[in-house]
mmCIF file of C-alpha atoms and ligand atoms in Angstrom:
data_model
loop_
_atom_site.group_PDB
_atom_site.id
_atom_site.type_symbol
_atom_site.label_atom_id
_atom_site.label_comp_id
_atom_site.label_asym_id
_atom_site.label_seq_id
_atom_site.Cartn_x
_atom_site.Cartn_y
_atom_site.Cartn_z
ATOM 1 C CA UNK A 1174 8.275 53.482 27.608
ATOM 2 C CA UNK A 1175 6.086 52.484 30.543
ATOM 3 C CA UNK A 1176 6.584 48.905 31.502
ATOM 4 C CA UNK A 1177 5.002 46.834 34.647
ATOM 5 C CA UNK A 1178 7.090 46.505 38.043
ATOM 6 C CA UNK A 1179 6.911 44.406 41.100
ATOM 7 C CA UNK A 1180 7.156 46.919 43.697
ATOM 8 C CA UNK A 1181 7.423 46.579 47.510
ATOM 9 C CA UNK A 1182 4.712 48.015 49.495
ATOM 10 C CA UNK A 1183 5.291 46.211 52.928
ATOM 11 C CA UNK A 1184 7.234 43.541 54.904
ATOM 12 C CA UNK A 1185 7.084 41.428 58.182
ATOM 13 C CA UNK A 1186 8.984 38.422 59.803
ATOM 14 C CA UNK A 1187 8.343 36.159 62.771
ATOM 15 C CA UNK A 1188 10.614 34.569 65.050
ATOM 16 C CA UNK A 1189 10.315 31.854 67.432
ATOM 17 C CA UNK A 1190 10.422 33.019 71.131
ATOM 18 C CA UNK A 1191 13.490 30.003 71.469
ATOM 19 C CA UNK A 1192 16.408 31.681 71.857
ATOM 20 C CA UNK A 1193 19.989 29.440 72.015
ATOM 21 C CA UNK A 1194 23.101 31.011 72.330
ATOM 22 C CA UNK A 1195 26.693 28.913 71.384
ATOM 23 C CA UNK A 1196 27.061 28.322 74.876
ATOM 24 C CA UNK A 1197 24.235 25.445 74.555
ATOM 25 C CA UNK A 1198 26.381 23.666 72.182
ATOM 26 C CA UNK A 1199 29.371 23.494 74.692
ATOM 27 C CA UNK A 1200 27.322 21.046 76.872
ATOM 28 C CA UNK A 1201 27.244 18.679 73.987
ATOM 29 C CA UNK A 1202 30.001 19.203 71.434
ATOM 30 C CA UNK A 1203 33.757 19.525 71.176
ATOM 31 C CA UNK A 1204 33.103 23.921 70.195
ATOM 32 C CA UNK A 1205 33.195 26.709 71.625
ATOM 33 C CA UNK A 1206 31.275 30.273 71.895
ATOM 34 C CA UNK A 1207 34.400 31.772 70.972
ATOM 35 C CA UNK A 1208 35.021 29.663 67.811
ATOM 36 C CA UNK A 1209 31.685 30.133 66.377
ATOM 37 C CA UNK A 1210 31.201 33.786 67.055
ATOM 38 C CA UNK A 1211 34.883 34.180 65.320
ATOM 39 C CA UNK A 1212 34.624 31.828 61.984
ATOM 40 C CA UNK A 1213 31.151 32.553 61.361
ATOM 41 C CA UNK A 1214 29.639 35.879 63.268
ATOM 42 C CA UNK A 1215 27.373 33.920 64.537
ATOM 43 C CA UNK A 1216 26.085 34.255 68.601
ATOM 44 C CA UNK A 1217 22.727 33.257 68.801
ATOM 45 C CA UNK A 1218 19.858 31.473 66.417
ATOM 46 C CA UNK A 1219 15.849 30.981 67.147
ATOM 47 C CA UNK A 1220 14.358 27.870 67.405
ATOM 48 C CA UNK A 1221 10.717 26.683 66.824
ATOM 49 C CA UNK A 1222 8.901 25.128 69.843
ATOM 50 C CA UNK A 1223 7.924 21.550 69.027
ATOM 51 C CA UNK A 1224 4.764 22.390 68.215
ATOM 52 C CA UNK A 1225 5.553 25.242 65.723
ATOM 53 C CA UNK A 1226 5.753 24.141 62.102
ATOM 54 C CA UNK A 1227 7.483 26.159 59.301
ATOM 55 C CA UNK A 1228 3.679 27.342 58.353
ATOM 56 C CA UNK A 1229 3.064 28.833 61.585
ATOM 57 C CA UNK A 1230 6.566 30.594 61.124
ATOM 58 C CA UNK A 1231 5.433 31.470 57.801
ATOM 59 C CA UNK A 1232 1.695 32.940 58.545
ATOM 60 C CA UNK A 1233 3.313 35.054 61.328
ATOM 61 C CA UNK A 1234 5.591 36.939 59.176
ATOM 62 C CA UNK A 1235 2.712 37.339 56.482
ATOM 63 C CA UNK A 1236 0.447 38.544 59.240
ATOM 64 C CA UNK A 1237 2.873 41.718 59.826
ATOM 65 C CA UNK A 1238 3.706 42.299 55.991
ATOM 66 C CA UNK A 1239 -0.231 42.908 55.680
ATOM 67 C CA UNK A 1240 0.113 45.019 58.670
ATOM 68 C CA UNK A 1241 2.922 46.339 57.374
ATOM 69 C CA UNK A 1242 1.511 47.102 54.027
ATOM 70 C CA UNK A 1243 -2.588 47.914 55.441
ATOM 71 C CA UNK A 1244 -3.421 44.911 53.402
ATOM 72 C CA UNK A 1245 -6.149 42.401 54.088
ATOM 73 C CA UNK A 1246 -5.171 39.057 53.078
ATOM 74 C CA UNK A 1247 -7.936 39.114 50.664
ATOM 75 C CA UNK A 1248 -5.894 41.472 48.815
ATOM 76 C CA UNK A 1249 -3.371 39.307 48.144
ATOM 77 C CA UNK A 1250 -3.702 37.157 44.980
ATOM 78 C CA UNK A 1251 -0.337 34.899 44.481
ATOM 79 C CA UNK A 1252 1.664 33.867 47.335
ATOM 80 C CA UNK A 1253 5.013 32.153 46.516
ATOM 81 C CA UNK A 1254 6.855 30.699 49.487
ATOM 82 C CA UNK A 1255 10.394 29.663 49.693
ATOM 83 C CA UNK A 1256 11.595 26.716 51.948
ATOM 84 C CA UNK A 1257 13.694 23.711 52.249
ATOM 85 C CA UNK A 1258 11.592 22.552 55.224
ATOM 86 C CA UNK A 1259 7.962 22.410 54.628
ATOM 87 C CA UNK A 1260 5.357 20.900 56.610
ATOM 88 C CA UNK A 1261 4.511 18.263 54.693
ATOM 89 C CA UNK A 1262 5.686 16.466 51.605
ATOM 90 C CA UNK A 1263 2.582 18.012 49.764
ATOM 91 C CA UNK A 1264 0.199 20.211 49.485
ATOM 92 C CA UNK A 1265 2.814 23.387 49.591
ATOM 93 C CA UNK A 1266 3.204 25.353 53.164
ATOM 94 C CA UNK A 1267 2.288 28.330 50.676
ATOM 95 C CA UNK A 1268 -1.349 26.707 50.725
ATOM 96 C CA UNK A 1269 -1.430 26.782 54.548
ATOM 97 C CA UNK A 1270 -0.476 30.164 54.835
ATOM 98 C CA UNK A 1271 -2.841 30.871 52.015
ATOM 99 C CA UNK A 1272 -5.636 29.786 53.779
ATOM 100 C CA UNK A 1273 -4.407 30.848 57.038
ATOM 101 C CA UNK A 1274 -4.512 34.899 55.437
ATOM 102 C CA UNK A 1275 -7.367 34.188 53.492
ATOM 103 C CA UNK A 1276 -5.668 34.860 50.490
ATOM 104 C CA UNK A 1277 -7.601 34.253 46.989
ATOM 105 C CA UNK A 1278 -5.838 33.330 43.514
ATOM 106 C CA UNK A 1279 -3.361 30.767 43.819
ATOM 107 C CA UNK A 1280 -0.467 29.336 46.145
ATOM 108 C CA UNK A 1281 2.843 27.397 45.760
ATOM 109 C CA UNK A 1282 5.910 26.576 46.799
ATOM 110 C CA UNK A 1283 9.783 26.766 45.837
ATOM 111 C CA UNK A 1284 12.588 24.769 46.134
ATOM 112 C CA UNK A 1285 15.683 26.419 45.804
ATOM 113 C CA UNK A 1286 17.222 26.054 49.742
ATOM 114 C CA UNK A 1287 19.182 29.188 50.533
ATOM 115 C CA UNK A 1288 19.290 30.691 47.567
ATOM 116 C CA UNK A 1289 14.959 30.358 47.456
ATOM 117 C CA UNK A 1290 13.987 34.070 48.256
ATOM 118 C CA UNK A 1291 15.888 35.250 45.270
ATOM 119 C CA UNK A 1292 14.126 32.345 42.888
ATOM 120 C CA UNK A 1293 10.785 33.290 44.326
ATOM 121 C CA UNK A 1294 11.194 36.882 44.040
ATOM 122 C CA UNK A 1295 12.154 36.735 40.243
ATOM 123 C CA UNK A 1296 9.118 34.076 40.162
ATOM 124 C CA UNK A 1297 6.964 36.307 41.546
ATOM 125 C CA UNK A 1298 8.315 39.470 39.341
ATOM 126 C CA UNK A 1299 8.094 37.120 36.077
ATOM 127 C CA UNK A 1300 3.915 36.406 37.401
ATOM 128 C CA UNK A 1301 3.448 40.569 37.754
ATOM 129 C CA UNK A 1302 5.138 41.304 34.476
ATOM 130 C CA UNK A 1303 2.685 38.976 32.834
ATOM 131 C CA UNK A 1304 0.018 39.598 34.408
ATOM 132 C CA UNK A 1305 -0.667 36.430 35.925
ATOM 133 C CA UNK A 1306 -1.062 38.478 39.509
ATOM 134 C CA UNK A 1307 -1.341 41.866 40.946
ATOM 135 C CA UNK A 1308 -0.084 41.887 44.463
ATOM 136 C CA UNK A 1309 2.258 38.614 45.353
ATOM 137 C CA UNK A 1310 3.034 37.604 48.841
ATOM 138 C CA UNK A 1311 6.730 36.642 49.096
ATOM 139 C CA UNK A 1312 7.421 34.082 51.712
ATOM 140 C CA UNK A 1313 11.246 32.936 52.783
ATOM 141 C CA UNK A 1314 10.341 30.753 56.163
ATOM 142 C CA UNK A 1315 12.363 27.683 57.907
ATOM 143 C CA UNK A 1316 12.649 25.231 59.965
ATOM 144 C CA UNK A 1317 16.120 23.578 59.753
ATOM 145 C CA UNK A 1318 16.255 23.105 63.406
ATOM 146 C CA UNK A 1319 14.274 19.767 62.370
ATOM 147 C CA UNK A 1320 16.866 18.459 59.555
ATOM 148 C CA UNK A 1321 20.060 19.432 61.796
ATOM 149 C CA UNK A 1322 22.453 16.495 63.224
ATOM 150 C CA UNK A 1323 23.038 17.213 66.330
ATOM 151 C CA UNK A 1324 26.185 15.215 66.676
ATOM 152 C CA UNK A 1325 28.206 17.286 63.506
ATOM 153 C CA UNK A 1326 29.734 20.244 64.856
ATOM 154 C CA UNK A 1327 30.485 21.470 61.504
ATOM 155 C CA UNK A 1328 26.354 22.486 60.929
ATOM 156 C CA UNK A 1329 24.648 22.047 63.702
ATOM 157 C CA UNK A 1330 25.864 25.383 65.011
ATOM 158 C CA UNK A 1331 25.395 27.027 62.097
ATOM 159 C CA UNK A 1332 21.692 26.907 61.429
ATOM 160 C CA UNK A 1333 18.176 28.739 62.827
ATOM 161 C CA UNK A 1334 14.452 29.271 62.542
ATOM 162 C CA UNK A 1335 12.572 31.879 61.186
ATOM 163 C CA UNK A 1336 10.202 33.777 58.465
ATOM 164 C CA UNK A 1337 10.269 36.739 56.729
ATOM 165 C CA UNK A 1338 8.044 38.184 54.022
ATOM 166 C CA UNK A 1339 7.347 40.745 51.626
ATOM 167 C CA UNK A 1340 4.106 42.208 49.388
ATOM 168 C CA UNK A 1341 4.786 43.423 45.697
ATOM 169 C CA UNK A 1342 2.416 44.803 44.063
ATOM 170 C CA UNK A 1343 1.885 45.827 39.683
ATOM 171 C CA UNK A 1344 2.719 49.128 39.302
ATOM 172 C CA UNK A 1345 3.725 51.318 35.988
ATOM 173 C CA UNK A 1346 7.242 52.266 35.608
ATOM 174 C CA UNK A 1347 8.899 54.395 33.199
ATOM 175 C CA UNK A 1348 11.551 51.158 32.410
ATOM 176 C CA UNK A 1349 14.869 53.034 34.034
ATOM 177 C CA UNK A 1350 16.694 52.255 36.952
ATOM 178 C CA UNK A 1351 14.564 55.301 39.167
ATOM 179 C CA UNK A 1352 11.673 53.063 39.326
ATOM 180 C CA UNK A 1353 10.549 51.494 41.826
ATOM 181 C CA UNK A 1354 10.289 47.846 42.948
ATOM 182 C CA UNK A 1355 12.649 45.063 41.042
ATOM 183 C CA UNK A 1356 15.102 46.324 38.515
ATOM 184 C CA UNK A 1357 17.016 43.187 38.110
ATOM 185 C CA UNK A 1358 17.377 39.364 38.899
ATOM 186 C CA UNK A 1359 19.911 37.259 38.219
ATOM 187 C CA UNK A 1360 19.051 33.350 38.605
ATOM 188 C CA UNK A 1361 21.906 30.883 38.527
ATOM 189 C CA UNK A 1362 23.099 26.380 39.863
ATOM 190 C CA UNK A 1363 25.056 24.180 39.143
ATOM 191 C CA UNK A 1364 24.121 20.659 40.002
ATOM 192 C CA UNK A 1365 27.349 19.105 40.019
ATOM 193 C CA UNK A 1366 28.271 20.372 43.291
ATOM 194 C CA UNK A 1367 25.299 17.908 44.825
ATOM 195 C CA UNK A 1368 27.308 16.498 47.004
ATOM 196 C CA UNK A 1369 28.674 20.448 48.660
ATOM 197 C CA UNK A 1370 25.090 20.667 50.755
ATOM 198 C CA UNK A 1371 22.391 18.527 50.451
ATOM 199 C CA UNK A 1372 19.989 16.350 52.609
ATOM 200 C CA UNK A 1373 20.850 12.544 53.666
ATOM 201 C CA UNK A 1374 17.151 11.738 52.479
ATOM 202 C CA UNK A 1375 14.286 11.784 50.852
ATOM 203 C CA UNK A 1376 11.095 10.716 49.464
ATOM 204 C CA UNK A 1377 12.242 8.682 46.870
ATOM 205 C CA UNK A 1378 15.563 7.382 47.980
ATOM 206 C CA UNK A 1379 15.510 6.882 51.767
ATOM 207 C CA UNK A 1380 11.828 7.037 52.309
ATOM 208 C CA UNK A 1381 12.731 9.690 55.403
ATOM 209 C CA UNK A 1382 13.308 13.453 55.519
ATOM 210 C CA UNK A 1383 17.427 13.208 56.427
ATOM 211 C CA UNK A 1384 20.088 15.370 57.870
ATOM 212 C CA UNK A 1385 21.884 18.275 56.486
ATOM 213 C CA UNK A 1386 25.363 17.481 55.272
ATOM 214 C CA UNK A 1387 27.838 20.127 54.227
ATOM 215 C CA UNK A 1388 31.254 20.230 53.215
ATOM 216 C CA UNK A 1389 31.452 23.864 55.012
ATOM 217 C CA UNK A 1390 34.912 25.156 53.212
ATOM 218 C CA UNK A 1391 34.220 23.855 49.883
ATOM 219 C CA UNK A 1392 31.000 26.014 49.703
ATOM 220 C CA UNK A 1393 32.296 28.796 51.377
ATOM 221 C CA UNK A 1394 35.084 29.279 48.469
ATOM 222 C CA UNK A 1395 32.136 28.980 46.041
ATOM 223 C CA UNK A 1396 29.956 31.192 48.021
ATOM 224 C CA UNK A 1397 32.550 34.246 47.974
ATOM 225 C CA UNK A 1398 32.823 34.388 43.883
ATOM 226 C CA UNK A 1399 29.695 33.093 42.824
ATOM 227 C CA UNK A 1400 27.881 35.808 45.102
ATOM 228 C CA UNK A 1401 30.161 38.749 43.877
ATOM 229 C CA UNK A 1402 29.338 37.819 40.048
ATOM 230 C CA UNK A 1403 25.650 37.639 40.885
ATOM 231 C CA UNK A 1404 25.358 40.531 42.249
ATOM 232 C CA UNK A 1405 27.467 42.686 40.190
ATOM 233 C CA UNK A 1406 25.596 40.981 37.101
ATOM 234 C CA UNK A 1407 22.731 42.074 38.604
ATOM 235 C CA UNK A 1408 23.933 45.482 38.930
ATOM 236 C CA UNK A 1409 25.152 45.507 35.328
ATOM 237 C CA UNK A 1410 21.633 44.540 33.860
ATOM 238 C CA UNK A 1411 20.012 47.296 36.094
ATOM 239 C CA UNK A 1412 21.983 49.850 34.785
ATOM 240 C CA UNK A 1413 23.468 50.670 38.142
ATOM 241 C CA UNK A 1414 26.902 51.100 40.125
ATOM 242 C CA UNK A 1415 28.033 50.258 43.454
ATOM 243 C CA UNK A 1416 27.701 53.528 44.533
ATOM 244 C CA UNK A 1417 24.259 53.768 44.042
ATOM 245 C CA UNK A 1418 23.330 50.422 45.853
ATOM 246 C CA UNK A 1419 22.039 52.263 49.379
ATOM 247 C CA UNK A 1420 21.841 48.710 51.411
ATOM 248 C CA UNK A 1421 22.756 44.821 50.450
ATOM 249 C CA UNK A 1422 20.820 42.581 51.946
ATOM 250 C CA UNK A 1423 22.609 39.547 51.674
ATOM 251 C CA UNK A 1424 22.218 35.495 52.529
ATOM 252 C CA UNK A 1425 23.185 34.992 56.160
ATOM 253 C CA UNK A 1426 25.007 32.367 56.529
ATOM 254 C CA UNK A 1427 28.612 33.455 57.525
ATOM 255 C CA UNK A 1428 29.861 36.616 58.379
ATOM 256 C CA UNK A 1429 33.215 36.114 56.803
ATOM 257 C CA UNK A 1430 31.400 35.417 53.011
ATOM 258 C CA UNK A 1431 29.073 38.483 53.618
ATOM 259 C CA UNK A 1432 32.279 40.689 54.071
ATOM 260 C CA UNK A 1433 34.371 39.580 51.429
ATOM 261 C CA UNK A 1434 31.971 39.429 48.903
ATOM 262 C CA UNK A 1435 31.182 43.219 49.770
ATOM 263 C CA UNK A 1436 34.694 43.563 49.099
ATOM 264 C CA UNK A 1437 34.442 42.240 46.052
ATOM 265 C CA UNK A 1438 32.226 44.346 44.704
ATOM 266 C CA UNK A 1439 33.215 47.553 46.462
ATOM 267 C CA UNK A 1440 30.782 47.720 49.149
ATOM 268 C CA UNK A 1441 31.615 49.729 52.645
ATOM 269 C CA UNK A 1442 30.551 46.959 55.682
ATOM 270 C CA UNK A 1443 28.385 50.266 56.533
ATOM 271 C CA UNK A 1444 26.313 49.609 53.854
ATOM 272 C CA UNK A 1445 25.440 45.656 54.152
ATOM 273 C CA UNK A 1446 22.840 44.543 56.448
ATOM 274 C CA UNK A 1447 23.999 41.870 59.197
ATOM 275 C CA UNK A 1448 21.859 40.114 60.794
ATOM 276 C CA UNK A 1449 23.845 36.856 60.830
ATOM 277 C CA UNK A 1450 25.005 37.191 64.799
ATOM 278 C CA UNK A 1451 21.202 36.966 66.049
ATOM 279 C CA UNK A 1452 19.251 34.745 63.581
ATOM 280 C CA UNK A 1453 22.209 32.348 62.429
ATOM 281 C CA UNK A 1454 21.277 31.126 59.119
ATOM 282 C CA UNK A 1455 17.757 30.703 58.665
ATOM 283 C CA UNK A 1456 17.915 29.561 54.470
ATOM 284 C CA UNK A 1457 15.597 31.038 52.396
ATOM 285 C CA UNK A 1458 14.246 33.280 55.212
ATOM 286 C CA UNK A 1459 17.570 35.176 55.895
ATOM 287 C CA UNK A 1460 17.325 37.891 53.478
ATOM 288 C CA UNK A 1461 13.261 38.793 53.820
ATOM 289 C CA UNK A 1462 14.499 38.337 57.489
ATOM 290 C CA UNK A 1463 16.717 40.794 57.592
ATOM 291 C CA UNK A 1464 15.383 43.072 55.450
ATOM 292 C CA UNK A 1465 12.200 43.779 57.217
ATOM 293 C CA UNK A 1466 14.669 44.002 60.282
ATOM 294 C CA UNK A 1467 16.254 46.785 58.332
ATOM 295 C CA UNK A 1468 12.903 48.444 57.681
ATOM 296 C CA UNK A 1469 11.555 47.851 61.102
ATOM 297 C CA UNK A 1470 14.520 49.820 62.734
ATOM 298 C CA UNK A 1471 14.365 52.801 60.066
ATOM 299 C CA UNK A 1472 17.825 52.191 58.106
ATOM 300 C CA UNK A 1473 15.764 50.626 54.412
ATOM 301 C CA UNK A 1474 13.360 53.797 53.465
ATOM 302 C CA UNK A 1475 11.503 54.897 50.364
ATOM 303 C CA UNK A 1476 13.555 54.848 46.867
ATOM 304 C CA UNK A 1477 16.851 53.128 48.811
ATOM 305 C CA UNK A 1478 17.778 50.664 46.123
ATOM 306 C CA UNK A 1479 18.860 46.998 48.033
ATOM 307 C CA UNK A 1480 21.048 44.603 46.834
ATOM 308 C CA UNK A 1481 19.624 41.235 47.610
ATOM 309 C CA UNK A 1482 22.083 37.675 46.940
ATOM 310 C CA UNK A 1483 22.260 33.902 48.348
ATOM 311 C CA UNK A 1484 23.617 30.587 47.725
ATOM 312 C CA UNK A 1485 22.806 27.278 48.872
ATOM 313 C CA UNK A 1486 22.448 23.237 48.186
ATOM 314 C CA UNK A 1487 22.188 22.817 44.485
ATOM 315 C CA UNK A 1488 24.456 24.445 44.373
ATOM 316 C CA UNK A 1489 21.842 27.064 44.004
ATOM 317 C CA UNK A 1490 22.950 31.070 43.794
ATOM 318 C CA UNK A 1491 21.668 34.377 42.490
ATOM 319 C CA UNK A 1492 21.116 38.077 43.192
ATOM 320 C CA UNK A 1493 17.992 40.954 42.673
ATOM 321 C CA UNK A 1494 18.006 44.180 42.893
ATOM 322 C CA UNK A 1495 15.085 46.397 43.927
ATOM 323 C CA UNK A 1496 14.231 49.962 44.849
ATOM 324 C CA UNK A 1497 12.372 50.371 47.790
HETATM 325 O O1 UT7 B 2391 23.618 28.734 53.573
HETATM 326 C C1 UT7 B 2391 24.193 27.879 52.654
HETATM 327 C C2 UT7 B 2391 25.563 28.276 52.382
HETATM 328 N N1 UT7 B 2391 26.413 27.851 53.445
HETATM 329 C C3 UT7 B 2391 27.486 28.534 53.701
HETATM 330 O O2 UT7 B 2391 27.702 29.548 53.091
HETATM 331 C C4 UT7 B 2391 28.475 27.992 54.700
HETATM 332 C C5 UT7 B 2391 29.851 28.134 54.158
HETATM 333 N N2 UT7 B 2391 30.883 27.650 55.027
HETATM 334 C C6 UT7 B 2391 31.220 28.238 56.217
HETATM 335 O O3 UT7 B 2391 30.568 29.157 56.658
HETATM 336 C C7 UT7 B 2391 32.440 27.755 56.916
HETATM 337 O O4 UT7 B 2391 33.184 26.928 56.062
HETATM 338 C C8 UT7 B 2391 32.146 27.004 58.238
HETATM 339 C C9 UT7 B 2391 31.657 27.973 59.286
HETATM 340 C C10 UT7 B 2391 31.149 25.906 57.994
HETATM 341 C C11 UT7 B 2391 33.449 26.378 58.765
HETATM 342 O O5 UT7 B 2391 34.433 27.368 58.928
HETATM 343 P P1 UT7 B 2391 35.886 27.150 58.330
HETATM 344 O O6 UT7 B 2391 36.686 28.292 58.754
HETATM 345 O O7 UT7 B 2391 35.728 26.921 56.857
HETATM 346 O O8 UT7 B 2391 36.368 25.869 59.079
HETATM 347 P P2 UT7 B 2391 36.805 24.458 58.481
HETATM 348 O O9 UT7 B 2391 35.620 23.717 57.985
HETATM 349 O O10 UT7 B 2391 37.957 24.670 57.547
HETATM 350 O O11 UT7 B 2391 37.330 23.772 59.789
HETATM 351 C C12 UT7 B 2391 38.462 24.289 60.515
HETATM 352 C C13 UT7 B 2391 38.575 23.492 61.800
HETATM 353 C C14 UT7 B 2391 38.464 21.984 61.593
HETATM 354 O O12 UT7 B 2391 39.357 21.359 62.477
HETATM 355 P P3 UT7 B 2391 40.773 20.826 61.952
HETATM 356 O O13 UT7 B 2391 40.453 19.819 60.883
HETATM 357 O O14 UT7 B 2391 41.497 22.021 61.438
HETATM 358 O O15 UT7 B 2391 41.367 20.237 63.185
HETATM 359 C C15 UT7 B 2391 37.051 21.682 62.007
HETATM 360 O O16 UT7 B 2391 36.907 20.365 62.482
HETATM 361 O O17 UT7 B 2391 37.506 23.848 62.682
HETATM 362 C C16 UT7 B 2391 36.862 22.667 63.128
HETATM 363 N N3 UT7 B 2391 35.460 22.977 63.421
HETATM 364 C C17 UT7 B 2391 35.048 23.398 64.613
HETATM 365 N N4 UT7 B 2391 35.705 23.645 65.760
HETATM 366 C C18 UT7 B 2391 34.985 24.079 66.799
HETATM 367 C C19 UT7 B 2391 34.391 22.897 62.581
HETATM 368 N N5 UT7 B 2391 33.283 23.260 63.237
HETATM 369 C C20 UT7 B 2391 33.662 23.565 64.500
HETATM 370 C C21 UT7 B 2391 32.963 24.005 65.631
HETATM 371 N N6 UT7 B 2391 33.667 24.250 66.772
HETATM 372 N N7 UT7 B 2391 31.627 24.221 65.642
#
């Protein structure tokens, strides 16, 4: 039975020329290079120049997905774009970048902080499967350098800038698991755990935009089951085993999480994609991030089936999986 897919036909990602190692953080904090590198992978993040917004960070990495694709932006006729850190409170930073391509059909924006590439990609295959779009621009970019307190050890060194993106496209499939594009998505949060991650403000409480807060060891205990069940869920509903997952592309947010939830589900190291020591964690743009890393430098080809998961603030988590 034929049925429609949302397959990949081209990715890109921009980073801000910034570059600050953990030794910056020495001058003002009670850490060390050494401690961050060893509880978190971590050596170095990006960060935007004052003048850079997340939408310039976002039109970048769009820029070289067309390229990457030999798209126009005209081609392009749904753009959803994943961030915690937009420009403004509204219109969406997916409108910018909209405009900024000139992209036709229609623009928006999701909220789902570091687990948002994974909402917006099963967004994105839910408006292909219904015909709603043919070729979708997905956007992961950030800015948390801006919502980052400087003073708190325990985040400030954890965080970076950067966009990623990636073009599907409507294409027939024969319904199995050898198709290409996405196979499976698996959404899931929990709002309870609020308090875990979350922003001191907001439009309708404090009237400003507020300061990450994170209770790091709570979430990462959360982060190392709630990933593994994702993703082997999402495996499950695909039809697929661990052995025939060529690359996960996982959240980066720790090093430590990324390698025990491969663990967990049976997953050499050799096959996960790190990019956590040179971006930090860069939210909702860490996976298209690293994955167009991982197609830039030859490792993600044609028909490799990737693994994607993340969790956030919400809490927020979930997994995809998607042939190449
Ligand atoms: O992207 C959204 C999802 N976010 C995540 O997945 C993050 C999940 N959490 C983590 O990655 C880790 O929990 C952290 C990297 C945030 C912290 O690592 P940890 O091994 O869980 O450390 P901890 O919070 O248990 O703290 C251990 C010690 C504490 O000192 P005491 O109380 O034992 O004296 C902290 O104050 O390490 C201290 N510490 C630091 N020391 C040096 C915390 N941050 C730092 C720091 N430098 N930057």
């Amino acid at each position: 039975m034929t049925t429609l897919r949302a397959v990949p036909v081209g990715c890109g990602h921009y980073l801000p020329d910034r570059i600050v190692p953990n030794s910056e953080f020495e001058k003002t904090l009670d850490t060390s290079d050494e401690w961050i590198r060893a509880r978190t992978g971590i050596e170095r993040r990006h960060f935007a120049a004052d003048d850079q917004k997340t939408s310039d960070l976002a039109i970048a990495a769009a820029k070289a997905a067309l390229l990457d694709a030999g798209l126009d932006g005209s081609d392009i006729d749904a753009i959803v774009l994943a961030t915690a850190t937009p420009d403004q409170t509204f219109p969406s930073t997916a409108t910018r970048v909209q405009h900024a391509i000139g992209a036709g059909g229609f623009a928006f924006d999701m909220q789902a902080v570091c687990a948002g590439f994974i909402y917006a990609l099963a967004n994105a295959d839910a408006l292909i499967k219904a015909g709603q779009a043919k070729r979708v621009m997905v956007i992961g970019a950030e800015t948390f350098s801006r919502i980052l307190d400087y003073t708190d050890r325990g985040t400030c060194v954890l965080f970076g800038d950067g966009a990623g993106a990636l073009i599907l496209e409507a294409r027939e499939g024969d319904g199995s698991s050898d198709d290409a594009g996405i196979l499976s998505t698996d959404l899931h949060s929990d709002g309870k755990f609020n308090d875990l991650l979350y922003v001191d403000g907001g439009v309708s409480t404090t009237g400003t935009v507020g300061q990450l807060r994170m209770q790091g060891r709570e979430v990462f205990k959360h982060a190392v089951t709630k990933l593994s069940a994702a993703g082997n869920t999402a495996m499950e509903k695909a039809g697929v085993a661990p052995d025939d997952v060529t690359y996960v592309v996982p959240h980066q947010a720790n090093l430590r999480i990324i390698t025990a939830v491969a663990q967990k589900m049976s997953l050499p190291i050799e096959r996960i994609v790190v990019t956590v020591q040179d971006h930090g964690n860069t939210s909702a743009a860490s996976i298209p991030l690293a994955m167009s890393v991982a197609r830039a430098d030859g490792r993600i080809k044609a028909n490799d089936l990737i693994l994607m998961e993340a969790i956030g603030g919400g809490l927020a988590w979930g997994a995809a999986l998607m042939r190449w």
